[in-house]
Short mmCIF file of N, CA and C in Angstrom, two decimals:
data_model
loop_
_atom_site.label_atom_id
_atom_site.label_comp_id
_atom_site.label_asym_id
_atom_site.label_seq_id
_atom_site.Cartn_x
_atom_site.Cartn_y
_atom_site.Cartn_z
N ARG Y 18 0.76 -1.20 -0.04
CA ARG Y 18 0.01 0.04 0.00
C ARG Y 18 0.83 1.18 -0.03
N LEU Y 19 1.81 1.32 0.81
CA LEU Y 19 2.86 2.23 0.75
C LEU Y 19 3.48 2.61 -0.43
N GLN Y 20 3.90 1.48 -1.19
CA GLN Y 20 4.49 1.56 -2.54
C GLN Y 20 3.46 2.19 -3.48
N THR Y 21 2.21 1.85 -3.39
CA THR Y 21 1.23 2.27 -4.35
C THR Y 21 1.08 3.79 -4.07
N GLU Y 22 1.00 4.18 -2.83
CA GLU Y 22 0.82 5.69 -2.52
C GLU Y 22 2.01 6.32 -3.06
N LEU Y 23 3.23 5.86 -2.85
CA LEU Y 23 4.45 6.54 -3.19
C LEU Y 23 4.52 6.75 -4.71
N GLU Y 24 3.90 5.78 -5.53
CA GLU Y 24 3.98 5.79 -7.00
C GLU Y 24 2.93 6.74 -7.36
N LEU Y 25 1.73 6.83 -6.68
CA LEU Y 25 0.61 7.71 -6.97
C LEU Y 25 1.15 9.31 -6.66
N LYS Y 26 1.85 9.35 -5.59
CA LYS Y 26 2.42 10.68 -5.34
C LYS Y 26 3.46 11.24 -6.43
N GLU Y 27 4.21 10.21 -6.81
CA GLU Y 27 5.20 10.52 -7.89
C GLU Y 27 4.47 10.91 -9.18
N SER Y 28 3.38 10.16 -9.45
CA SER Y 28 2.76 10.31 -10.82
C SER Y 28 2.00 11.79 -10.65
N GLU Y 29 1.51 12.00 -9.50
CA GLU Y 29 0.93 13.38 -9.50
C GLU Y 29 1.96 14.53 -9.55
N GLU Y 30 3.12 14.28 -8.92
CA GLU Y 30 4.23 15.33 -9.02
C GLU Y 30 4.54 15.45 -10.43
N ARG Y 31 4.68 14.33 -11.14
CA ARG Y 31 5.17 14.34 -12.52
C ARG Y 31 4.17 15.14 -13.41
N TYR Y 32 2.97 14.75 -13.22
CA TYR Y 32 1.87 15.43 -13.96
C TYR Y 32 1.90 16.92 -13.64
N LYS Y 33 1.96 17.30 -12.29
CA LYS Y 33 2.02 18.62 -11.94
C LYS Y 33 3.20 19.47 -12.48
N GLY Y 34 4.55 18.74 -12.59
CA GLY Y 34 5.57 19.38 -13.08
C GLY Y 34 5.35 19.58 -14.74
N LEU Y 35 4.76 18.60 -15.44
CA LEU Y 35 4.51 18.67 -16.81
C LEU Y 35 3.47 19.80 -16.97
N PHE Y 36 2.49 19.94 -16.31
CA PHE Y 36 1.32 20.79 -16.34
C PHE Y 36 1.85 22.16 -16.26
N GLU Y 37 2.66 22.50 -15.22
CA GLU Y 37 3.18 23.81 -14.91
C GLU Y 37 4.39 24.26 -15.80
N GLY Y 38 5.01 23.01 -16.26
CA GLY Y 38 6.25 23.39 -17.03
C GLY Y 38 5.93 23.67 -18.49
N SER Y 39 4.89 23.27 -18.94
CA SER Y 39 4.51 23.46 -20.36
C SER Y 39 4.59 24.83 -20.90
N PRO Y 40 5.18 25.09 -22.03
CA PRO Y 40 5.12 26.35 -22.74
C PRO Y 40 3.81 26.67 -23.15
N ASP Y 41 3.06 25.75 -23.40
CA ASP Y 41 1.63 25.80 -23.99
C ASP Y 41 0.64 26.11 -22.80
N ALA Y 42 -0.42 26.78 -23.11
CA ALA Y 42 -1.50 27.03 -22.04
C ALA Y 42 -2.28 25.61 -21.98
N ILE Y 43 -2.36 25.10 -20.68
CA ILE Y 43 -3.31 24.03 -20.47
C ILE Y 43 -4.51 24.43 -19.55
N MET Y 44 -5.64 23.94 -19.91
CA MET Y 44 -6.86 24.30 -19.22
C MET Y 44 -7.61 23.11 -19.03
N LEU Y 45 -8.22 22.94 -17.97
CA LEU Y 45 -9.09 21.75 -17.74
C LEU Y 45 -10.61 22.30 -17.70
N ALA Y 46 -11.39 21.57 -18.11
CA ALA Y 46 -12.93 21.96 -18.22
C ALA Y 46 -13.75 20.78 -17.72
N ASP Y 47 -14.73 20.97 -17.07
CA ASP Y 47 -15.64 19.98 -16.58
C ASP Y 47 -16.48 19.60 -17.91
N ILE Y 48 -16.65 18.30 -18.23
CA ILE Y 48 -17.25 17.91 -19.50
C ILE Y 48 -18.80 18.28 -19.33
N GLU Y 49 -19.42 18.06 -18.31
CA GLU Y 49 -20.87 18.25 -18.06
C GLU Y 49 -21.17 19.61 -17.77
N THR Y 50 -20.48 20.48 -17.24
CA THR Y 50 -20.84 21.94 -16.91
C THR Y 50 -20.16 22.84 -17.91
N GLY Y 51 -19.03 22.54 -18.35
CA GLY Y 51 -18.26 23.36 -19.11
C GLY Y 51 -17.56 24.43 -18.44
N MET Y 52 -17.51 24.30 -17.07
CA MET Y 52 -16.76 25.28 -16.25
C MET Y 52 -15.11 24.95 -16.47
N LEU Y 53 -14.38 26.07 -16.26
CA LEU Y 53 -12.97 25.77 -16.29
C LEU Y 53 -12.58 25.41 -14.83
N LEU Y 54 -11.82 24.52 -14.69
CA LEU Y 54 -11.53 23.89 -13.18
C LEU Y 54 -9.98 24.23 -12.94
N ASP Y 55 -9.15 24.34 -13.92
CA ASP Y 55 -7.79 24.61 -13.72
C ASP Y 55 -6.98 25.06 -14.81
N ALA Y 56 -6.01 25.77 -14.59
CA ALA Y 56 -5.12 26.19 -15.71
C ALA Y 56 -3.72 26.24 -15.25
N ASN Y 57 -2.82 26.29 -15.99
CA ASN Y 57 -1.35 26.39 -15.71
C ASN Y 57 -1.01 27.78 -16.03
N SER Y 58 0.16 28.26 -15.58
CA SER Y 58 0.63 29.68 -15.49
C SER Y 58 0.75 30.13 -17.00
N ALA Y 59 1.01 29.11 -17.83
CA ALA Y 59 1.01 29.82 -19.31
C ALA Y 59 -0.44 30.19 -19.80
N ALA Y 60 -1.32 29.45 -19.21
CA ALA Y 60 -2.78 29.77 -19.68
C ALA Y 60 -3.19 31.14 -18.86
N CYS Y 61 -2.74 31.32 -17.73
CA CYS Y 61 -2.97 32.52 -17.10
C CYS Y 61 -2.19 33.73 -17.84
N LYS Y 62 -1.21 33.43 -18.16
CA LYS Y 62 -0.36 34.51 -19.09
C LYS Y 62 -1.18 34.74 -20.36
N LEU Y 63 -1.42 33.70 -21.07
CA LEU Y 63 -2.13 33.85 -22.42
C LEU Y 63 -3.55 34.56 -22.24
N LEU Y 64 -4.16 34.22 -21.29
CA LEU Y 64 -5.47 34.81 -20.99
C LEU Y 64 -5.48 36.16 -20.41
N GLY Y 65 -4.34 36.59 -19.66
CA GLY Y 65 -4.19 37.76 -18.99
C GLY Y 65 -5.19 37.82 -17.74
N ARG Y 66 -5.30 36.62 -17.17
CA ARG Y 66 -6.16 36.48 -16.05
C ARG Y 66 -5.55 35.77 -14.92
N SER Y 67 -5.98 35.82 -13.64
CA SER Y 67 -5.37 34.91 -12.59
C SER Y 67 -6.01 33.66 -12.49
N LEU Y 68 -5.40 32.70 -11.97
CA LEU Y 68 -6.08 31.44 -11.87
C LEU Y 68 -7.30 31.32 -11.07
N SER Y 69 -7.51 32.29 -10.09
CA SER Y 69 -8.80 32.29 -9.33
C SER Y 69 -10.00 32.75 -10.43
N ASP Y 70 -9.47 33.82 -11.25
CA ASP Y 70 -10.51 34.38 -12.11
C ASP Y 70 -10.87 33.18 -13.37
N ILE Y 71 -9.92 32.53 -13.79
CA ILE Y 71 -10.19 31.50 -14.70
C ILE Y 71 -10.93 30.36 -14.11
N ARG Y 72 -10.87 30.05 -13.01
CA ARG Y 72 -11.83 28.95 -12.33
C ARG Y 72 -13.15 29.33 -12.15
N LYS Y 73 -13.52 30.63 -12.39
CA LYS Y 73 -14.80 31.16 -12.18
C LYS Y 73 -15.62 31.17 -13.75
N LEU Y 74 -14.76 30.89 -14.76
CA LEU Y 74 -15.38 31.02 -16.22
C LEU Y 74 -15.97 29.79 -16.65
N HIS Y 75 -16.91 30.00 -17.40
CA HIS Y 75 -17.40 29.03 -18.30
C HIS Y 75 -16.52 29.00 -19.47
N PHE Y 76 -16.30 27.85 -20.08
CA PHE Y 76 -15.36 27.92 -21.26
C PHE Y 76 -15.61 28.78 -22.43
N THR Y 77 -17.11 29.13 -22.63
CA THR Y 77 -17.58 29.88 -23.62
C THR Y 77 -17.12 31.35 -23.43
N LYS Y 78 -16.69 31.76 -22.24
CA LYS Y 78 -16.46 33.14 -21.92
C LYS Y 78 -14.93 33.45 -22.33
N ILE Y 79 -14.30 32.40 -22.82
CA ILE Y 79 -12.92 32.90 -23.41
C ILE Y 79 -12.82 32.78 -24.95
N HIS Y 80 -14.14 32.64 -25.44
CA HIS Y 80 -14.39 32.65 -26.98
C HIS Y 80 -15.10 34.06 -27.39
N PRO Y 81 -14.81 34.49 -28.58
CA PRO Y 81 -15.58 35.59 -29.03
C PRO Y 81 -17.10 35.21 -29.25
N GLU Y 82 -17.95 36.06 -28.93
CA GLU Y 82 -19.46 35.81 -29.11
C GLU Y 82 -19.86 35.23 -30.39
N SER Y 83 -19.18 35.91 -31.46
CA SER Y 83 -19.39 35.36 -32.93
C SER Y 83 -19.04 33.94 -33.14
N ASP Y 84 -18.20 33.39 -32.30
CA ASP Y 84 -17.72 32.10 -32.28
C ASP Y 84 -18.27 31.19 -31.33
N ILE Y 85 -19.22 31.36 -30.46
CA ILE Y 85 -19.66 30.66 -29.45
C ILE Y 85 -20.26 29.36 -30.08
N ASP Y 86 -21.17 29.48 -31.08
CA ASP Y 86 -21.77 28.30 -31.64
C ASP Y 86 -20.71 27.33 -32.18
N LEU Y 87 -19.71 27.88 -32.82
CA LEU Y 87 -18.57 27.06 -33.28
C LEU Y 87 -17.85 26.39 -32.18
N SER Y 88 -17.77 27.22 -31.09
CA SER Y 88 -16.93 26.84 -30.00
C SER Y 88 -17.70 25.53 -29.10
N LEU Y 89 -18.93 25.89 -29.05
CA LEU Y 89 -19.92 24.88 -28.33
C LEU Y 89 -19.86 23.69 -29.32
N SER Y 90 -19.87 23.71 -30.50
CA SER Y 90 -20.01 22.50 -31.35
C SER Y 90 -18.78 21.90 -31.31
N THR Y 91 -17.70 22.66 -31.38
CA THR Y 91 -16.31 21.97 -31.32
C THR Y 91 -16.13 21.17 -29.95
N PHE Y 92 -16.63 21.97 -28.87
CA PHE Y 92 -16.47 21.33 -27.38
C PHE Y 92 -17.41 20.00 -27.40
N HIS Y 93 -18.46 20.06 -27.98
CA HIS Y 93 -19.32 18.84 -28.04
C HIS Y 93 -18.78 17.72 -28.75
N ASP Y 94 -18.13 18.07 -30.04
CA ASP Y 94 -17.62 17.26 -30.91
C ASP Y 94 -16.31 16.52 -30.12
N GLN Y 95 -15.57 17.30 -29.42
CA GLN Y 95 -14.40 16.72 -28.60
C GLN Y 95 -14.85 15.66 -27.60
N VAL Y 96 -15.96 16.16 -26.81
CA VAL Y 96 -16.62 15.28 -25.93
C VAL Y 96 -17.10 14.00 -26.50
N GLN Y 97 -17.75 14.14 -27.59
CA GLN Y 97 -18.32 13.05 -28.22
C GLN Y 97 -17.08 12.05 -28.66
N SER Y 98 -16.14 12.57 -29.22
CA SER Y 98 -14.93 11.86 -29.69
C SER Y 98 -14.22 11.17 -28.61
N ALA Y 99 -14.31 12.04 -27.53
CA ALA Y 99 -13.64 11.33 -26.27
C ALA Y 99 -14.48 10.02 -25.65
N ASN Y 100 -15.75 10.23 -25.80
CA ASN Y 100 -16.57 9.07 -25.26
C ASN Y 100 -16.58 7.95 -26.30
N LEU Y 101 -16.23 8.28 -27.45
CA LEU Y 101 -16.17 6.99 -28.50
C LEU Y 101 -14.73 6.57 -28.49
N GLY Y 102 -13.91 7.01 -27.77
CA GLY Y 102 -12.45 6.60 -27.68
C GLY Y 102 -11.79 7.06 -29.08
N LEU Y 103 -12.15 7.98 -29.76
CA LEU Y 103 -11.43 8.36 -31.01
C LEU Y 103 -10.29 9.24 -30.60
N PRO Y 104 -9.24 9.25 -31.50
CA PRO Y 104 -8.06 10.13 -31.32
C PRO Y 104 -8.55 11.59 -31.48
N MET Y 105 -7.98 12.49 -30.56
CA MET Y 105 -8.25 13.78 -30.71
C MET Y 105 -7.45 14.56 -31.91
N LYS Y 106 -8.17 15.55 -32.46
CA LYS Y 106 -7.52 16.15 -33.56
C LYS Y 106 -7.26 17.58 -33.22
N ALA Y 107 -6.27 18.21 -33.58
CA ALA Y 107 -5.94 19.49 -33.19
C ALA Y 107 -6.81 20.48 -34.24
N PHE Y 108 -7.32 21.43 -33.61
CA PHE Y 108 -8.12 22.42 -34.41
C PHE Y 108 -7.74 23.82 -34.00
N GLU Y 109 -8.17 24.83 -34.85
CA GLU Y 109 -7.81 26.20 -34.78
C GLU Y 109 -9.03 26.86 -34.12
N ASN Y 110 -8.78 27.86 -33.18
CA ASN Y 110 -9.88 28.62 -32.55
C ASN Y 110 -9.35 29.91 -32.25
N ILE Y 111 -10.22 30.80 -31.65
CA ILE Y 111 -9.76 32.21 -31.23
C ILE Y 111 -10.25 32.21 -29.74
N ILE Y 112 -9.31 32.85 -28.96
CA ILE Y 112 -9.72 33.10 -27.62
C ILE Y 112 -9.54 34.47 -27.20
N ILE Y 113 -10.28 34.95 -26.19
CA ILE Y 113 -10.32 36.36 -25.74
C ILE Y 113 -9.42 36.53 -24.56
N ARG Y 114 -8.50 37.46 -24.61
CA ARG Y 114 -7.81 37.81 -23.46
C ARG Y 114 -8.68 38.64 -22.40
N ALA Y 115 -8.26 38.93 -21.21
CA ALA Y 115 -9.02 39.73 -20.26
C ALA Y 115 -9.10 41.12 -20.86
N ASP Y 116 -8.07 41.58 -21.71
CA ASP Y 116 -8.06 42.93 -22.17
C ASP Y 116 -8.92 43.09 -23.52
N GLY Y 117 -9.52 42.09 -23.87
CA GLY Y 117 -10.24 41.98 -25.11
C GLY Y 117 -9.60 41.58 -26.47
N ASN Y 118 -8.38 41.54 -26.36
CA ASN Y 118 -7.63 41.17 -27.62
C ASN Y 118 -7.92 39.55 -27.90
N LYS Y 119 -8.08 39.42 -29.30
CA LYS Y 119 -8.32 38.24 -29.79
C LYS Y 119 -7.01 37.45 -30.15
N ILE Y 120 -6.86 36.10 -29.77
CA ILE Y 120 -5.61 35.53 -30.06
C ILE Y 120 -6.02 34.23 -30.74
N PRO Y 121 -5.36 33.98 -32.05
CA PRO Y 121 -5.70 32.76 -32.70
C PRO Y 121 -4.84 31.54 -31.82
N VAL Y 122 -5.46 30.51 -31.71
CA VAL Y 122 -4.80 29.42 -30.86
C VAL Y 122 -5.04 28.04 -31.80
N GLU Y 123 -4.14 27.10 -31.58
CA GLU Y 123 -4.30 25.62 -31.94
C GLU Y 123 -4.58 24.86 -30.78
N VAL Y 124 -5.73 24.20 -30.62
CA VAL Y 124 -6.17 23.43 -29.65
C VAL Y 124 -6.11 21.94 -29.84
N LEU Y 125 -5.54 21.25 -28.86
CA LEU Y 125 -5.67 19.79 -28.71
C LEU Y 125 -6.39 19.55 -27.47
N ALA Y 126 -7.56 18.86 -27.37
CA ALA Y 126 -8.13 18.61 -26.30
C ALA Y 126 -8.17 16.89 -26.15
N SER Y 127 -8.08 16.57 -24.83
CA SER Y 127 -8.16 15.14 -24.59
C SER Y 127 -8.96 14.89 -23.35
N PRO Y 128 -9.65 13.80 -23.21
CA PRO Y 128 -10.46 13.49 -22.03
C PRO Y 128 -9.58 12.90 -20.98
N ILE Y 129 -9.84 13.34 -19.66
CA ILE Y 129 -9.15 12.93 -18.49
C ILE Y 129 -10.04 12.87 -17.43
N THR Y 130 -9.72 11.96 -16.37
CA THR Y 130 -10.66 11.88 -15.19
C THR Y 130 -9.90 12.43 -14.11
N LEU Y 131 -10.34 13.51 -13.38
CA LEU Y 131 -9.81 14.19 -12.27
C LEU Y 131 -10.89 14.18 -11.16
N ASN Y 132 -10.38 13.49 -10.22
CA ASN Y 132 -11.05 13.32 -8.94
C ASN Y 132 -12.55 12.86 -9.17
N GLY Y 133 -12.64 11.75 -10.00
CA GLY Y 133 -13.80 11.16 -10.37
C GLY Y 133 -14.77 11.92 -11.40
N ARG Y 134 -14.31 13.01 -11.78
CA ARG Y 134 -14.93 13.86 -12.77
C ARG Y 134 -14.44 13.71 -14.11
N LYS Y 135 -15.30 13.71 -15.07
CA LYS Y 135 -14.91 13.48 -16.57
C LYS Y 135 -14.47 15.10 -16.92
N CYS Y 136 -13.44 15.17 -17.48
CA CYS Y 136 -12.83 16.53 -17.90
C CYS Y 136 -12.26 16.45 -19.23
N LEU Y 137 -12.11 17.69 -19.71
CA LEU Y 137 -11.57 17.76 -21.07
C LEU Y 137 -10.30 18.61 -20.91
N GLN Y 138 -9.23 18.05 -21.14
CA GLN Y 138 -7.88 18.88 -20.86
C GLN Y 138 -7.64 19.42 -22.33
N GLY Y 139 -7.46 20.87 -22.41
CA GLY Y 139 -7.14 21.56 -23.63
C GLY Y 139 -5.66 22.11 -23.61
N VAL Y 140 -4.97 21.91 -24.57
CA VAL Y 140 -3.76 22.44 -24.64
C VAL Y 140 -3.86 23.53 -25.83
N PHE Y 141 -3.56 24.81 -25.54
CA PHE Y 141 -3.73 25.77 -26.47
C PHE Y 141 -2.23 26.38 -26.70
N ARG Y 142 -2.04 26.56 -27.97
CA ARG Y 142 -0.71 27.00 -28.43
C ARG Y 142 -1.14 28.25 -29.28
N ASP Y 143 -0.52 29.40 -28.82
CA ASP Y 143 -0.59 30.71 -29.56
C ASP Y 143 0.00 30.65 -30.96
N ILE Y 144 -0.85 30.88 -32.02
CA ILE Y 144 -0.34 30.77 -33.37
C ILE Y 144 -0.43 32.16 -33.98
N THR Y 145 -0.23 33.08 -33.34
CA THR Y 145 -0.32 34.48 -33.77
C THR Y 145 0.78 34.72 -34.74
N ARG Y 146 2.02 34.24 -34.41
CA ARG Y 146 3.10 34.48 -35.48
C ARG Y 146 2.87 33.64 -36.79
N ARG Y 147 2.45 32.51 -36.57
CA ARG Y 147 2.15 31.57 -37.82
C ARG Y 147 1.06 32.38 -38.63
N LYS Y 148 -0.01 32.68 -38.01
CA LYS Y 148 -0.97 33.37 -38.78
C LYS Y 148 -0.47 34.67 -39.70
N LYS Y 149 0.34 35.45 -38.90
CA LYS Y 149 1.01 36.68 -39.35
C LYS Y 149 1.80 36.35 -40.50
N ALA Y 150 2.48 35.30 -40.34
CA ALA Y 150 3.51 34.66 -41.45
C ALA Y 150 2.59 34.25 -42.69
N GLN Y 151 1.53 33.64 -42.44
CA GLN Y 151 0.70 33.15 -43.60
C GLN Y 151 0.09 34.30 -44.24
N GLU Y 152 -0.36 35.36 -43.51
CA GLU Y 152 -0.96 36.57 -44.14
C GLU Y 152 0.19 37.30 -44.99
N GLU Y 153 1.36 37.35 -44.44
CA GLU Y 153 2.61 38.02 -45.15
C GLU Y 153 2.77 37.22 -46.37
N LEU Y 154 2.71 35.98 -46.48
CA LEU Y 154 3.07 35.06 -47.49
C LEU Y 154 1.86 35.25 -48.52
N VAL Y 155 0.63 35.28 -48.13
CA VAL Y 155 -0.29 35.72 -49.19
C VAL Y 155 -0.18 36.98 -49.83
N ALA Y 156 0.14 38.02 -48.92
CA ALA Y 156 0.35 39.30 -49.44
C ALA Y 156 1.43 39.32 -50.50
N ALA Y 157 2.52 38.70 -50.10
CA ALA Y 157 3.79 38.66 -50.97
C ALA Y 157 3.47 37.94 -52.31
N LYS Y 158 2.63 36.94 -52.16
CA LYS Y 158 2.14 36.08 -53.46
C LYS Y 158 1.27 37.04 -54.33
N GLU Y 159 0.42 37.72 -53.71
CA GLU Y 159 -0.58 38.69 -54.55
C GLU Y 159 0.29 39.82 -55.13
N LYS Y 160 1.29 40.27 -54.42
CA LYS Y 160 2.14 41.43 -54.95
C LYS Y 160 2.96 40.87 -56.07
N ALA Y 161 3.50 39.56 -55.91
CA ALA Y 161 4.30 38.98 -57.12
C ALA Y 161 3.37 38.64 -58.27
N GLU Y 162 2.07 38.29 -57.91
CA GLU Y 162 1.18 38.00 -59.20
C GLU Y 162 0.85 39.37 -60.01
N ALA Y 163 0.64 40.47 -59.07
CA ALA Y 163 0.45 41.77 -59.71
C ALA Y 163 1.68 42.16 -60.49
N SER Y 164 2.83 42.04 -59.90
CA SER Y 164 4.09 42.42 -60.68
C SER Y 164 4.23 41.64 -61.78
N ASP Y 165 3.83 40.32 -61.94
CA ASP Y 165 4.03 39.47 -63.02
C ASP Y 165 3.07 40.03 -64.14
N ARG Y 166 1.86 40.48 -63.64
CA ARG Y 166 0.73 41.10 -64.63
C ARG Y 166 1.31 42.24 -65.12
N LEU Y 167 1.91 43.11 -64.42
CA LEU Y 167 2.37 44.31 -64.81
C LEU Y 167 3.59 44.12 -65.80
N LYS Y 168 4.51 43.28 -65.49
CA LYS Y 168 5.59 42.93 -66.29
C LYS Y 168 5.10 42.45 -67.79
N THR Y 169 4.07 41.52 -67.69
CA THR Y 169 3.57 41.03 -69.06
C THR Y 169 2.88 42.05 -69.87
N ALA Y 170 2.19 42.90 -69.17
CA ALA Y 170 1.50 44.08 -69.91
C ALA Y 170 2.66 44.95 -70.52
N PHE Y 171 3.73 45.18 -69.74
CA PHE Y 171 4.68 46.08 -70.23
C PHE Y 171 5.46 45.60 -71.41
N LEU Y 172 5.76 44.27 -71.38
CA LEU Y 172 6.43 43.62 -72.38
C LEU Y 172 5.69 43.57 -73.70
N SER Y 173 4.37 43.24 -73.36
CA SER Y 173 3.40 43.14 -74.61
C SER Y 173 3.35 44.48 -75.22
N ASN Y 174 3.26 45.61 -74.27
CA ASN Y 174 3.25 47.07 -74.98
C ASN Y 174 4.34 47.33 -75.56
N ILE Y 175 5.63 47.08 -75.04
CA ILE Y 175 6.96 47.33 -75.72
C ILE Y 175 7.13 46.61 -76.91
N SER Y 176 6.70 45.46 -76.84
CA SER Y 176 6.69 44.54 -78.12
C SER Y 176 6.07 45.20 -79.29
N HIS Y 177 4.67 45.55 -78.89
CA HIS Y 177 3.88 46.28 -80.04
C HIS Y 177 4.55 47.50 -80.59
N GLU Y 178 5.00 48.40 -79.52
CA GLU Y 178 5.61 49.68 -79.69
C GLU Y 178 6.93 49.52 -80.58
N LEU Y 179 7.60 48.44 -80.33
CA LEU Y 179 8.81 48.23 -81.30
C LEU Y 179 8.48 47.55 -82.58
N ARG Y 180 7.44 46.70 -82.68
CA ARG Y 180 7.13 45.95 -83.85
C ARG Y 180 6.70 46.83 -84.95
N THR Y 181 5.76 47.85 -84.65
CA THR Y 181 5.01 48.62 -85.49
C THR Y 181 6.17 49.49 -86.43
N PRO Y 182 7.17 50.23 -85.74
CA PRO Y 182 7.96 50.93 -86.64
C PRO Y 182 8.84 50.02 -87.33
N LEU Y 183 9.38 48.89 -86.84
CA LEU Y 183 10.20 47.98 -87.31
C LEU Y 183 9.50 47.25 -88.40
N ASN Y 184 8.32 46.96 -88.51
CA ASN Y 184 7.68 46.53 -89.71
C ASN Y 184 7.80 47.51 -90.88
N GLY Y 185 7.51 48.75 -90.68
CA GLY Y 185 7.60 49.81 -91.61
C GLY Y 185 9.24 49.79 -92.19
N ILE Y 186 10.02 49.76 -91.33
CA ILE Y 186 11.46 49.83 -91.78
C ILE Y 186 11.82 48.50 -92.52
N ILE Y 187 11.44 47.42 -92.06
CA ILE Y 187 11.54 46.07 -92.92
C ILE Y 187 10.98 46.26 -94.26
N GLY Y 188 9.60 46.69 -94.09
CA GLY Y 188 8.92 46.76 -95.48
C GLY Y 188 9.67 47.70 -96.37
N PHE Y 189 10.04 48.93 -96.03
CA PHE Y 189 10.97 49.64 -97.02
C PHE Y 189 12.19 49.12 -97.34
N SER Y 190 12.82 48.38 -96.46
CA SER Y 190 14.24 47.77 -96.77
C SER Y 190 13.97 46.59 -97.83
N GLU Y 191 12.93 45.96 -97.76
CA GLU Y 191 12.68 44.89 -98.78
C GLU Y 191 12.41 45.55 -100.12
N MET Y 192 11.63 46.69 -100.04
CA MET Y 192 11.44 47.45 -101.41
C MET Y 192 12.65 48.02 -101.97
N LEU Y 193 13.58 48.38 -101.07
CA LEU Y 193 14.83 48.81 -101.81
C LEU Y 193 15.74 47.76 -102.23
N THR Y 194 15.52 46.59 -101.75
CA THR Y 194 16.40 45.58 -102.20
C THR Y 194 15.79 44.91 -103.45
N GLN Y 195 14.59 44.98 -103.88
CA GLN Y 195 14.00 44.42 -104.96
C GLN Y 195 14.82 44.91 -106.23
N MET Y 196 15.20 43.95 -107.10
CA MET Y 196 15.95 44.27 -108.31
C MET Y 196 15.15 44.94 -109.43
N ASP Y 197 13.73 44.80 -109.51
CA ASP Y 197 13.06 45.32 -110.57
C ASP Y 197 12.69 46.65 -110.46
N ASN Y 198 13.16 47.25 -109.41
CA ASN Y 198 12.90 48.92 -109.27
C ASN Y 198 14.11 49.66 -109.94
N THR Y 199 13.76 50.65 -110.31
CA THR Y 199 14.85 51.62 -111.13
C THR Y 199 15.43 52.34 -109.78
N GLU Y 200 16.47 52.80 -110.19
CA GLU Y 200 17.38 53.64 -109.24
C GLU Y 200 16.41 54.92 -108.84
N GLN Y 201 15.72 55.49 -109.61
CA GLN Y 201 14.85 56.60 -109.35
C GLN Y 201 13.72 56.20 -108.38
N ASP Y 202 13.23 55.04 -108.63
CA ASP Y 202 12.10 54.40 -107.66
C ASP Y 202 12.75 54.18 -106.27
N ARG Y 203 13.91 53.64 -106.31
CA ARG Y 203 14.70 53.45 -105.05
C ARG Y 203 14.80 54.69 -104.17
N GLN Y 204 15.38 55.80 -104.96
CA GLN Y 204 15.62 57.05 -104.31
C GLN Y 204 14.31 57.62 -103.76
#
């Protein structure tokens, strides 16, 4: 019994160390009520809230109102997947900090049992930089495509502008070289 208690204590300390030491935000929500039960220090920092404030929130309070239906649907999908024993898939979402700023996050949720309660553990990774890089990439692509269109139009225009006088010059040159014309005609 002592050995089991020691192993349990070591397991709890290991989990606590991983929970607090994670660079990603980790939050626990009660599956039945949707209330947030716990969060690590990275989650407190990400949300700009204290742990006691987080523990008073329903998970929908950290999502924009426009995304509440999507968040509820995703939450229920995650719960249903957990109940069916299906592997969890990462998804993107938006969370709201205490100051009102919206932050894009990648979420991976998994079911756990905590003190006999079924919970959903969410690992939230801030993907602001990734989203910004994607936006910059799209903008750069659009700029390159616009530059390509301008270059094509410019070359087409230059080609036309050069061809028109050259055709006249070539035509007159051919006339000059024809042998059946007299010297006076050539002049």
